[in-house]
Amino acid sequence: MDAALNNEKAKPLNFIEEIIDNDLKQGKYQSILTRFPPEPNGYLHIGHASSIWLNFGVAKKFGGKTNLRFDDTNPVTEETEYVESIKADIKWLGYSWANEFYASDYFDQLYNYAIQLISQGDAYVDDLTPDEIAAQKGTPTEPGINSPFRSRTIDENLQLFEAMKAGNFQEGSKTLRAKIDMASVNMLLRDPILYRIKFAHHHRTGDTWCIYPMYDFAHGQSDSIENITHSICTLEFIPHRALYDWCIQKLNIYPSHQYEFARLNVSYTVMSKRKLLQLVNEKHVSGWDDPRMPTISGMRRRGYTPQAINEFCDRAGIAKREKLNDISLLEFCVREELNKSSFRRMVVFDPVKVIITNFNESELLLEGENNPEDETSGFRAIPFSKELFIEREDFMENPPKKFFRMAIGQSVRLKSAFIVTCTGLEKDVNGNITEIHCTYIPESKSGSDTSGMKVQGTLHWVSSKHAIKVELREYERLFLSENLATEEGDFKEYINPESLKIISTAYAEPALENATDAQRFQFLRKGYFCLDKDSQPAHLVFNRTVTLKESFSKEVKK
RNA sequence: UGUCUGAUGGUGUAACUGGCAACACGUCUGGUUUUGGUCCAGAAGAGUCCAGGUUCGAGCCCUGGUCGGACAACCA
């Protein structure tokens, strides 16, 4: 951590940090306050992690604070379940907020702001229907036209707005609109709707209100009420900034400022909450926390660590241009961490029997280091016996040139055990290999090898009678297209049909029996795995977080 | 025919604010290795969207284009 901080000092500031740095140096602020403003209508994903990393990270870096504020102005899509998951995810990522607020905390204040605007002649109640408003809005190249209700008197507007609040009108029959400019080149300034009628139960305010403020009438004011200094959001809000500033200026309240950065995208996946919800609802995945999902909860279940995710956000960086981050950077970040921290274990995915013909003891207990990258990690016992399993793909009858694995007449090292020489094999009537015969070199025992032999390959293995059966779930990318944004048609057409491969019975060394879900493992030569929540004491299930880097398969493809 | 916004190796970020384009991922070589992992050493790969201009000097400034994205939800 300290090293990371030192690195950060040397690192150039991103453009947001530069703005803040300047504001602080010029004395514009004594300290800064940011906010992370999720809408509780879905689960957080890796894109949110980037925003969290930025908002919380930048505040911490400059000695400021960050509020968590739920943007809950639309009761029909928002739920408490989402509030809870969002809070859990932020905490899990390692951040803590100075205050927990809700836009709905400010409904009274916002209502008063609306009254103020009406009183100033800056807002009016409109009777137009949604269709009519849309029709009069104009287009980006054509100006809109004024509503016939635009010139109502202040008193009439005040009365009508109060009646709206009292529930005297039907949903959709009236709105409160800002009186700005129907000819503005910025569509958002063409008398935007400030309040609409919704007879919906709100997750926090219940049925107290039947009118709810729109985003544009809630966000900037909420920032202002909290004295947020730097309100950081994504690029699509750039046109909203004019309205954000207009509200603050007309209301003459604390001037928070909005800054925009490009949202994070990752190749081979989707990031929109709408699409993720669709994947969940249509059962393309098992839920929001399906390990293939780019959600924080999905990644957590898959075995990603908060450190790896934050590291990824840090390396991906922040800019104003739209971008597509390579998923291989994310994978690099997990491997980097897991390589240093995870215990090594041996698991045979697709077994073939190996008989050590010259081993006649019942068993031998060997020692294997838990993690060669960490000297303090200790050792675990590994039983060795006459009958072993190795990976079927680690043996070839007619091996090609650079096959450093088992083949007749060839010697290989069994990891943490002995060097063995393959002497022959047996097949069934169909020609399938049923048994491989080897002799072992007793003097070649790991750690005390006096054999003087040199071998090219080392294999993982497991003693058949000691092995425990486990279920493995191997995940591939959820989509076949690198960039879904540029694809034609329904994004679901690009779902990878083989994104989940289940190996219902794999054979693991007994040390894995007491695995806990807090642990991460490297299954030797296979990848990083973690215990899944579907595990039962007698039926352990492991999720593959990511494979190891593999250069041999590339070699084969040549 | 609009407004806003952006454009630097395959990808993502830099470039001390005008001084011969750097870092990371990825790719490829070679070495070490009881994981074809890690680690170590090295290489290839952009001349900065285009055309002009200012300047001794431009990725950074100016002008004009080109291309991409956003903008017409009672969503956020």
XYZ file of C-alpha atoms (C1' of nucleotides) in Angstrom:
634
model
C 0.000 0.000 0.000
C 2.769 2.382 0.891
C 4.560 1.579 -2.284
C 1.389 2.235 -4.211
C 1.066 5.611 -2.565
C 4.607 6.478 -3.445
C 3.979 5.493 -7.008
C 0.935 7.670 -7.039
C 3.030 10.668 -6.165
C 5.163 10.151 -9.198
C 2.164 9.499 -11.397
C 0.811 12.424 -13.386
C -2.597 13.690 -12.330
C -5.618 12.854 -14.408
C -7.655 15.761 -15.686
C -10.122 15.679 -12.794
C -7.327 15.634 -10.257
C -5.705 18.500 -12.088
C -8.871 20.577 -11.815
C -9.110 19.846 -8.111
C -5.439 20.481 -7.580
C -5.781 23.887 -9.225
C -8.936 24.760 -7.291
C -7.171 23.951 -4.057
C -4.003 25.819 -4.989
C -5.978 28.882 -5.998
C -7.808 28.796 -2.705
C -11.185 28.277 -4.337
C -11.857 25.622 -1.699
C -10.344 24.793 1.652
C -11.310 21.170 1.219
C -13.241 19.183 -1.303
C -16.379 17.086 -1.088
C -17.435 14.625 -3.763
C -20.377 12.286 -3.955
C -21.220 8.949 -5.436
C -24.850 9.103 -6.579
C -26.211 5.693 -7.597
C -29.838 5.189 -8.468
C -31.089 2.188 -6.493
C -32.563 0.442 -9.505
C -29.929 -2.189 -10.186
C -26.689 -3.682 -9.019
C -23.339 -1.940 -9.245
C -20.990 -3.049 -12.012
C -17.343 -2.575 -12.898
C -18.202 0.748 -14.540
C -19.549 1.991 -11.225
C -16.371 0.714 -9.603
C -14.480 3.155 -11.788
C -16.715 5.998 -10.671
C -16.392 4.924 -7.036
C -12.644 4.691 -7.412
C -12.607 8.199 -8.878
C -14.996 9.904 -6.472
C -13.716 8.311 -3.306
C -10.149 8.100 -4.475
C -9.798 11.692 -5.531
C -11.346 12.962 -2.297
C -9.013 10.851 -0.234
C -6.030 11.909 -2.279
C -6.725 15.576 -1.640
C -7.830 15.189 1.965
C -11.525 15.552 1.263
C -14.601 13.427 1.789
C -17.251 11.649 -0.194
C -20.961 11.304 0.411
C -23.013 8.372 -0.697
C -26.253 9.703 -2.078
C -28.967 7.573 -3.547
C -30.615 9.300 -6.453
C -34.068 8.023 -5.646
C -36.394 10.370 -7.475
C -38.208 7.748 -9.516
C -40.151 5.480 -7.149
C -41.369 3.088 -9.801
C -37.947 1.548 -10.512
C -36.236 1.890 -7.183
C -36.098 -0.689 -4.420
C -34.563 -1.184 -1.021
C -32.935 -4.411 -2.194
C -30.772 -2.355 -4.494
C -29.892 0.124 -1.774
C -28.568 -2.695 0.362
C -26.576 -4.352 -2.395
C -25.044 -1.042 -3.432
C -23.906 -0.266 0.091
C -22.472 -3.749 0.508
C -20.587 -3.471 -2.765
C -19.065 -0.088 -1.954
C -17.925 -1.338 1.435
C -16.526 -4.474 -0.109
C -14.538 -2.362 -2.527
C -12.956 -0.796 0.520
C -14.564 2.631 0.659
C -16.461 4.393 3.376
C -18.675 7.404 2.903
C -18.814 10.469 5.095
C -22.618 10.582 4.986
C -25.397 8.447 3.654
C -27.982 10.619 1.989
C -30.930 10.206 -0.301
C -32.299 12.664 -2.808
C -35.614 11.864 -1.155
C -34.264 13.424 2.062
C -34.590 16.709 0.221
C -38.115 16.357 -1.153
C -39.428 19.123 1.121
C -36.572 21.420 0.267
C -36.925 20.647 -3.417
C -40.619 21.430 -3.242
C -39.777 24.798 -1.726
C -37.250 25.415 -4.470
C -39.992 24.779 -6.985
C -42.236 27.296 -5.239
C -39.374 29.773 -5.374
C -38.941 29.282 -9.087
C -42.674 29.676 -9.696
C -42.720 32.824 -7.586
C -39.890 34.246 -9.619
C -41.760 33.497 -12.812
C -39.218 30.861 -13.769
C -41.533 27.855 -13.759
C -45.094 27.069 -14.724
C -47.619 24.291 -14.532
C -48.318 22.760 -17.906
C -51.438 20.783 -18.824
C -49.976 19.280 -21.965
C -49.853 15.504 -22.308
C -46.546 13.706 -22.783
C -47.248 13.375 -26.494
C -48.075 17.024 -26.864
C -44.974 18.082 -25.007
C -42.871 15.860 -27.222
C -44.524 17.278 -30.317
C -43.825 20.840 -29.267
C -40.283 20.133 -28.235
C -38.852 20.551 -31.717
C -35.805 18.643 -32.859
C -32.098 19.226 -32.439
C -32.193 21.325 -35.583
C -35.643 22.885 -35.251
C -36.822 25.058 -32.369
C -39.759 24.030 -30.239
C -42.875 26.050 -29.653
C -44.249 27.513 -26.466
C -46.887 25.700 -24.515
C -50.229 27.536 -24.425
C -50.014 27.268 -20.639
C -46.659 28.999 -20.483
C -48.105 32.382 -19.622
C -50.206 31.447 -16.622
C -49.953 33.887 -13.755
C -47.717 33.221 -10.827
C -50.674 32.859 -8.519
C -52.383 30.393 -10.786
C -49.177 28.365 -11.041
C -48.739 28.393 -7.295
C -52.286 27.150 -6.796
C -52.033 24.482 -9.436
C -48.703 23.205 -8.174
C -50.096 22.935 -4.690
C -53.069 21.067 -6.081
C -50.679 18.741 -7.881
C -48.997 18.014 -4.613
C -52.366 17.490 -2.956
C -53.171 14.767 -5.424
C -55.967 16.595 -7.201
C -54.801 15.665 -10.670
C -54.255 12.452 -12.518
C -50.877 11.044 -13.341
C -49.590 12.524 -16.574
C -52.130 15.317 -16.660
C -49.883 18.078 -15.391
C -46.225 18.844 -14.944
C -44.178 21.645 -13.564
C -41.876 23.049 -16.218
C -39.005 25.477 -16.074
C -39.558 28.563 -18.174
C -36.348 28.864 -20.111
C -36.256 28.911 -23.900
C -38.147 26.672 -26.311
C -35.766 27.715 -29.063
C -32.551 26.861 -27.251
C -30.070 24.815 -29.215
C -29.791 22.730 -26.081
C -32.892 20.575 -26.042
C -32.658 20.280 -22.279
C -33.240 23.980 -21.928
C -36.535 23.856 -23.849
C -38.692 24.238 -20.760
C -37.623 21.008 -19.098
C -40.021 19.180 -16.826
C -39.181 19.713 -13.175
C -41.912 17.757 -11.451
C -44.266 15.045 -12.563
C -47.203 13.321 -10.916
C -46.684 9.699 -9.894
C -49.005 7.900 -7.548
C -46.298 5.448 -6.681
C -45.056 4.110 -3.388
C -41.563 5.373 -2.682
C -39.105 3.049 -0.971
C -38.404 5.655 1.694
C -41.097 8.314 1.689
C -43.915 5.851 1.183
C -47.067 7.574 -0.002
C -46.233 11.005 1.333
C -45.721 12.370 -2.150
C -47.487 12.035 -5.433
C -45.246 14.478 -7.230
C -41.591 13.676 -7.739
C -38.759 15.867 -9.000
C -36.920 14.961 -12.181
C -33.201 14.218 -12.125
C -32.344 17.691 -13.374
C -34.290 19.329 -10.610
C -32.886 17.085 -7.907
C -29.288 16.358 -8.615
C -27.723 19.785 -8.724
C -29.749 20.999 -5.764
C -28.803 17.921 -3.772
C -25.175 18.618 -4.559
C -25.700 22.185 -3.496
C -27.474 21.306 -0.257
C -24.574 19.042 0.684
C -22.001 21.596 -0.444
C -20.469 19.193 -2.901
C -17.525 20.959 -4.494
C -16.887 18.638 -7.427
C -19.803 16.739 -8.855
C -18.293 14.169 -11.159
C -20.470 12.349 -13.664
C -20.279 10.705 -17.041
C -20.146 12.247 -20.497
C -23.843 11.943 -21.336
C -24.560 14.601 -18.733
C -22.581 17.270 -20.512
C -25.691 18.883 -22.016
C -27.307 18.747 -18.582
C -24.650 20.975 -17.123
C -26.335 24.073 -18.521
C -29.517 23.147 -16.698
C -27.576 22.186 -13.574
C -26.049 25.647 -13.521
C -29.335 27.344 -14.418
C -31.106 25.861 -11.394
C -28.333 26.803 -9.024
C -28.172 30.291 -10.415
C -31.925 30.930 -10.364
C -32.222 29.521 -6.858
C -29.118 31.400 -5.803
C -27.785 28.487 -3.794
C -24.337 27.025 -3.150
C -22.657 26.632 -6.523
C -21.534 23.044 -6.905
C -19.866 22.320 -10.209
C -20.278 19.412 -12.531
C -17.391 17.708 -14.326
C -17.688 14.873 -16.784
C -15.501 11.900 -17.598
C -15.918 8.988 -19.970
C -17.513 5.898 -18.516
C -15.515 2.736 -18.375
C -16.314 -0.015 -20.824
C -14.801 -3.465 -20.948
C -14.440 -5.609 -24.031
C -16.645 -8.679 -24.431
C -19.273 -7.497 -21.991
C -22.115 -5.035 -21.556
C -22.377 -2.378 -18.939
C -25.851 -0.919 -19.188
C -28.125 -1.665 -16.261
C -30.989 -2.165 -18.654
C -29.125 -4.890 -20.521
C -27.835 -6.517 -17.373
C -31.365 -6.570 -15.994
C -32.492 -8.221 -19.189
C -29.847 -10.934 -18.844
C -31.090 -11.596 -15.344
C -34.805 -11.483 -16.108
C -34.523 -13.650 -19.194
C -32.357 -16.148 -17.331
C -29.353 -15.922 -19.574
C -27.454 -15.853 -16.313
C -28.367 -17.183 -12.904
C -28.751 -13.767 -11.302
C -27.105 -10.428 -10.671
C -24.270 -12.280 -8.979
C -23.698 -14.815 -11.722
C -19.906 -15.054 -11.943
C -20.045 -14.136 -15.628
C -21.713 -10.820 -14.898
C -19.618 -7.636 -14.837
C -21.425 -6.694 -11.640
C -19.435 -6.213 -8.472
C -21.386 -9.042 -6.857
C -20.769 -11.291 -9.851
C -17.080 -10.541 -9.879
C -16.885 -11.070 -6.142
C -18.485 -14.486 -6.526
C -16.138 -15.245 -9.365
C -13.163 -14.623 -7.131
C -12.084 -11.130 -8.062
C -10.698 -9.170 -5.148
C -11.373 -5.518 -4.297
C -7.679 -4.810 -4.705
C -7.640 -6.240 -8.193
C -10.692 -4.231 -9.222
C -9.297 -1.009 -7.805
C -5.975 -1.687 -9.455
C -7.751 -2.161 -12.743
C -9.591 1.145 -12.359
C -6.323 2.821 -11.529
C -4.510 1.400 -14.526
C -7.409 2.028 -16.881
C -7.374 5.659 -15.862
C -9.733 8.497 -16.568
C -10.239 10.597 -19.647
C -12.871 12.407 -21.662
C -12.873 10.300 -24.772
C -15.025 7.240 -25.128
C -13.075 4.106 -24.696
C -13.180 0.350 -24.608
C -10.847 -1.161 -22.069
C -9.271 -4.482 -22.862
C -10.526 -7.216 -20.552
C -7.009 -8.638 -20.545
C -5.960 -5.737 -18.328
C -8.570 -6.777 -15.793
C -7.344 -10.356 -15.982
C -3.775 -9.200 -15.558
C -4.744 -7.330 -12.399
C -6.348 -10.373 -10.751
C -3.533 -12.688 -11.711
C -0.997 -10.234 -10.387
C -2.629 -10.231 -7.001
C -3.673 -13.854 -6.806
C -0.230 -15.042 -7.823
C 1.179 -13.406 -4.734
C -1.573 -14.364 -2.321
C -3.250 -17.632 -3.260
C -2.423 -21.096 -2.003
C -1.375 -23.651 -4.606
C -3.361 -26.852 -4.802
C -3.443 -29.734 -7.247
C -6.679 -30.708 -8.935
C -7.021 -33.102 -11.853
C -9.853 -32.020 -14.114
C -9.962 -34.942 -16.523
C -8.234 -37.927 -14.961
C -6.327 -40.812 -16.397
C -4.919 -43.479 -14.087
C -1.181 -43.790 -13.551
C 0.303 -46.849 -11.832
C 3.700 -46.456 -10.203
C 4.813 -50.026 -10.731
C 7.831 -49.909 -8.437
C 6.102 -48.183 -5.529
C 4.988 -50.816 -3.063
C 4.297 -48.959 0.143
C 0.696 -48.150 0.961
C 1.278 -44.409 1.008
C 3.808 -41.697 1.560
C 3.138 -38.221 2.933
C 4.886 -35.498 0.990
C 5.150 -31.784 1.618
C 4.126 -29.116 -0.809
C 4.683 -25.410 -0.386
C 1.480 -23.416 -0.125
C 2.824 -20.558 -2.179
C 6.278 -20.264 -3.719
C 5.787 -16.479 -3.909
C 5.383 -16.245 -0.158
C 7.972 -17.842 2.081
C 5.776 -17.449 5.138
C 2.903 -19.399 3.662
C 4.026 -22.792 4.942
C 3.403 -26.272 3.612
C 0.607 -28.767 3.316
C 0.777 -32.565 3.300
C 0.205 -34.365 0.030
C -0.351 -38.130 0.038
C 1.438 -40.169 -2.612
C 0.527 -43.759 -3.464
C 0.811 -46.435 -6.099
C -2.210 -45.278 -8.052
C -2.433 -41.674 -9.173
C -4.448 -39.512 -11.501
C -2.908 -37.114 -13.934
C -4.536 -34.938 -16.544
C -5.523 -36.921 -19.625
C -4.148 -34.166 -21.825
C -0.764 -34.466 -20.117
C -0.068 -37.785 -21.815
C 0.435 -38.462 -25.506
C 1.177 -41.668 -27.284
C 2.774 -39.946 -30.234
C 3.984 -36.656 -28.840
C 5.105 -33.783 -31.054
C 8.548 -32.213 -30.725
C 8.152 -29.872 -27.780
C 5.786 -31.956 -25.684
C 7.368 -31.678 -22.251
C 4.852 -33.955 -20.596
C 4.322 -37.661 -20.209
C 5.002 -40.039 -23.070
C 6.370 -43.543 -23.224
C 10.072 -43.528 -22.481
C 9.951 -39.939 -21.312
C 10.566 -38.741 -17.757
C 8.693 -35.975 -16.021
C 8.569 -34.547 -12.558
C 5.400 -34.955 -10.514
C 5.097 -31.665 -8.680
C 6.340 -31.810 -5.092
C 6.962 -35.561 -5.519
C 9.225 -37.655 -7.720
C 10.518 -37.931 -11.204
C 8.730 -40.758 -12.974
C 9.491 -42.533 -16.214
C 6.692 -43.772 -18.354
C 7.094 -47.425 -19.281
C 3.876 -48.418 -20.958
C 0.109 -48.258 -21.022
C -3.072 -50.286 -21.222
C -6.131 -49.715 -23.345
C -9.676 -50.948 -23.410
C -11.293 -52.669 -26.386
C -12.118 -49.301 -27.909
C -8.544 -48.198 -27.823
C -9.011 -45.720 -24.976
C -6.142 -45.455 -22.573
C -7.146 -46.917 -19.224
C -3.860 -47.021 -17.413
C -0.412 -45.582 -17.755
C 2.532 -47.364 -16.209
C 5.491 -45.559 -14.707
C 8.421 -46.214 -12.469
C 9.510 -43.605 -9.995
C 13.013 -42.564 -9.005
C 13.153 -42.755 -5.189
C 16.196 -40.460 -4.963
C 14.404 -37.719 -6.906
C 12.092 -36.692 -4.079
C 11.336 -33.002 -4.102
C 13.576 -31.014 -1.853
C 16.105 -33.820 -1.499
C 16.761 -34.814 -5.058
C 20.071 -36.645 -5.428
C 19.217 -38.318 -8.698
C 20.985 -35.741 -10.803
C 18.276 -36.159 -13.413
C 17.010 -33.223 -15.430
C 13.492 -33.229 -16.807
C 11.687 -30.699 -18.942
C 8.183 -31.005 -17.616
C 6.396 -30.972 -14.306
C 2.869 -32.263 -13.932
C 0.214 -31.873 -11.293
C -1.299 -35.076 -9.988
C -3.394 -36.520 -7.210
C -3.418 -39.848 -5.362
C -6.556 -41.613 -6.518
C -7.559 -43.149 -3.223
C -6.936 -39.924 -1.294
C -8.529 -37.577 -3.764
C -11.729 -35.742 -2.969
C -14.313 -35.139 -5.656
C -15.163 -31.516 -6.374
C -17.240 -29.633 -8.902
C -15.564 -27.052 -11.087
C -17.164 -24.211 -12.996
C -15.091 -22.727 -15.756
C -16.178 -19.376 -17.106
C -15.428 -17.802 -20.434
C -16.357 -14.323 -21.617
C -20.122 -13.799 -21.680
C -20.159 -12.382 -25.186
C -18.445 -13.341 -28.399
C -18.193 -9.790 -29.671
C -15.400 -7.592 -28.441
C -17.407 -4.419 -28.777
C -21.151 -4.850 -28.435
C -21.706 -1.137 -28.992
C -20.740 -1.438 -32.635
C -22.739 -4.601 -33.355
C -25.996 -4.609 -35.272
C -29.134 -6.140 -33.849
C -29.949 -7.502 -30.444
C -26.983 -7.741 -28.126
C -28.245 -11.091 -26.891
C -27.449 -12.645 -30.250
C -23.812 -12.349 -29.273
C -24.045 -14.269 -26.035
C -21.352 -16.910 -25.837
C -23.176 -20.261 -25.620
C -20.124 -21.772 -23.965
C -19.556 -19.157 -21.313
C -20.024 -21.733 -18.572
C -18.465 -25.173 -18.563
C -19.205 -27.385 -15.590
C -16.899 -30.205 -14.639
C -19.069 -32.094 -12.215
C -16.339 -34.403 -10.971
C -12.754 -33.352 -10.679
C -10.219 -34.908 -8.307
C -8.579 -32.684 -5.760
C -5.838 -33.258 -3.264
C -7.260 -33.718 0.252
C -5.888 -30.404 1.542
C -8.652 -28.684 -0.383
C -11.275 -30.303 1.799
C -11.245 -27.521 4.379
C -11.323 -24.686 1.890
C -13.181 -21.602 3.032
C -14.841 -19.008 0.885
C -12.390 -16.390 2.057
C -9.530 -18.267 0.432
C -8.325 -18.091 -3.128
C -6.474 -20.935 -4.757
C -4.282 -21.501 -7.684
C -4.996 -24.929 -9.062
C -1.560 -25.706 -10.376
C -1.146 -25.202 -14.108
C -4.885 -24.554 -14.402
C -5.933 -21.226 -13.001
C -7.232 -19.359 -9.996
C -10.305 -20.697 -8.247
C -12.477 -19.869 -5.276
C -15.185 -21.684 -3.379
C -18.684 -20.985 -4.633
C -21.645 -20.356 -2.372
C -23.378 -23.388 -3.864
C -20.883 -25.625 -2.041
C -22.052 -28.261 0.433
C -19.687 -29.841 2.974
C -19.607 -33.055 0.958
C -19.807 -31.351 -2.407
C -17.415 -28.479 -2.887
C -17.906 -26.220 -5.881
C -15.146 -24.009 -7.209
C -15.406 -21.111 -9.609
C -12.611 -20.344 -11.977
C -11.700 -16.709 -11.579
C -9.246 -16.668 -14.444
C -6.895 -19.082 -16.162
C -3.163 -18.935 -15.838
C -1.342 -17.264 -18.664
C -0.784 -19.971 -21.187
C 1.951 -19.867 -23.760
C 1.935 -23.588 -24.636
C -1.473 -23.509 -26.284
C -0.236 -20.667 -28.429
C 2.755 -22.767 -29.345
C 0.472 -25.608 -30.421
C -1.584 -23.327 -32.635
C 1.447 -22.363 -34.656
C -27.853 22.935 -42.844
C -27.892 22.630 -35.583
C -25.483 22.500 -30.624
C -22.192 20.073 -27.513
C -17.987 16.797 -27.262
C -13.823 14.064 -28.560
C -9.501 12.201 -31.942
C -1.755 9.989 -29.585
C 1.173 2.252 -31.252
C -3.649 -3.416 -31.239
C -5.862 -1.447 -26.191
C -5.776 2.208 -22.205
C -3.245 6.389 -20.332
C 1.295 10.145 -20.463
C 4.225 13.971 -22.485
C 7.228 19.029 -16.842
C 1.710 23.296 -20.394
C 5.771 24.997 -27.357
C 11.706 21.572 -27.041
C 13.040 15.641 -31.414
C 6.265 10.885 -28.246
C 6.700 7.778 -22.622
C 4.337 4.023 -19.336
C 1.147 -0.187 -18.726
C -1.622 -4.235 -20.878
C -1.240 -7.228 -25.176
C 2.231 -9.404 -28.897
C 7.080 -11.550 -30.093
C 12.554 -13.211 -28.630
C 15.872 -15.169 -25.148
C 17.169 -16.641 -19.968
C 15.797 -18.723 -15.053
C 12.358 -22.138 -12.965
C 9.974 -28.763 -9.561
C 3.581 -24.584 -12.370
C 4.723 -24.224 -20.537
C 2.774 -19.783 -14.161
C 5.974 -16.214 -11.661
C 10.568 -13.664 -12.320
C 14.589 -11.470 -15.438
C 16.494 -9.397 -20.098
C 15.225 -7.612 -24.780
C 12.332 -6.520 -29.444
C 8.655 -5.018 -32.740
C 4.792 -1.595 -33.050
C 2.327 5.364 -33.382
C 5.441 10.242 -35.774
C 0.113 12.115 -32.655
C -7.309 12.257 -37.906
C -6.384 15.599 -42.491
C -4.868 20.392 -44.833
C -2.979 24.961 -44.087
C -0.905 28.795 -40.645
C 2.066 31.055 -36.407
C 7.062 29.813 -34.520
C 14.052 28.702 -34.618
C 10.827 24.676 -33.051
C 3.764 22.234 -32.769
C 0.787 16.149 -30.263
C 0.165 20.824 -27.495
C -1.466 27.528 -30.230
C -4.694 29.521 -34.727
C -7.944 28.570 -39.196
C -10.673 25.223 -42.157
C -12.082 20.320 -42.860
C -12.820 14.775 -41.815
C -14.479 11.048 -38.720
C -16.730 9.212 -33.955
C -20.106 10.031 -29.807
C -24.122 12.700 -27.241
C -28.735 15.643 -27.534
C -36.121 15.523 -29.237
C -37.895 9.638 -21.681
C -43.437 12.838 -17.199
C -35.492 7.749 -16.843
C -31.090 8.646 -14.186
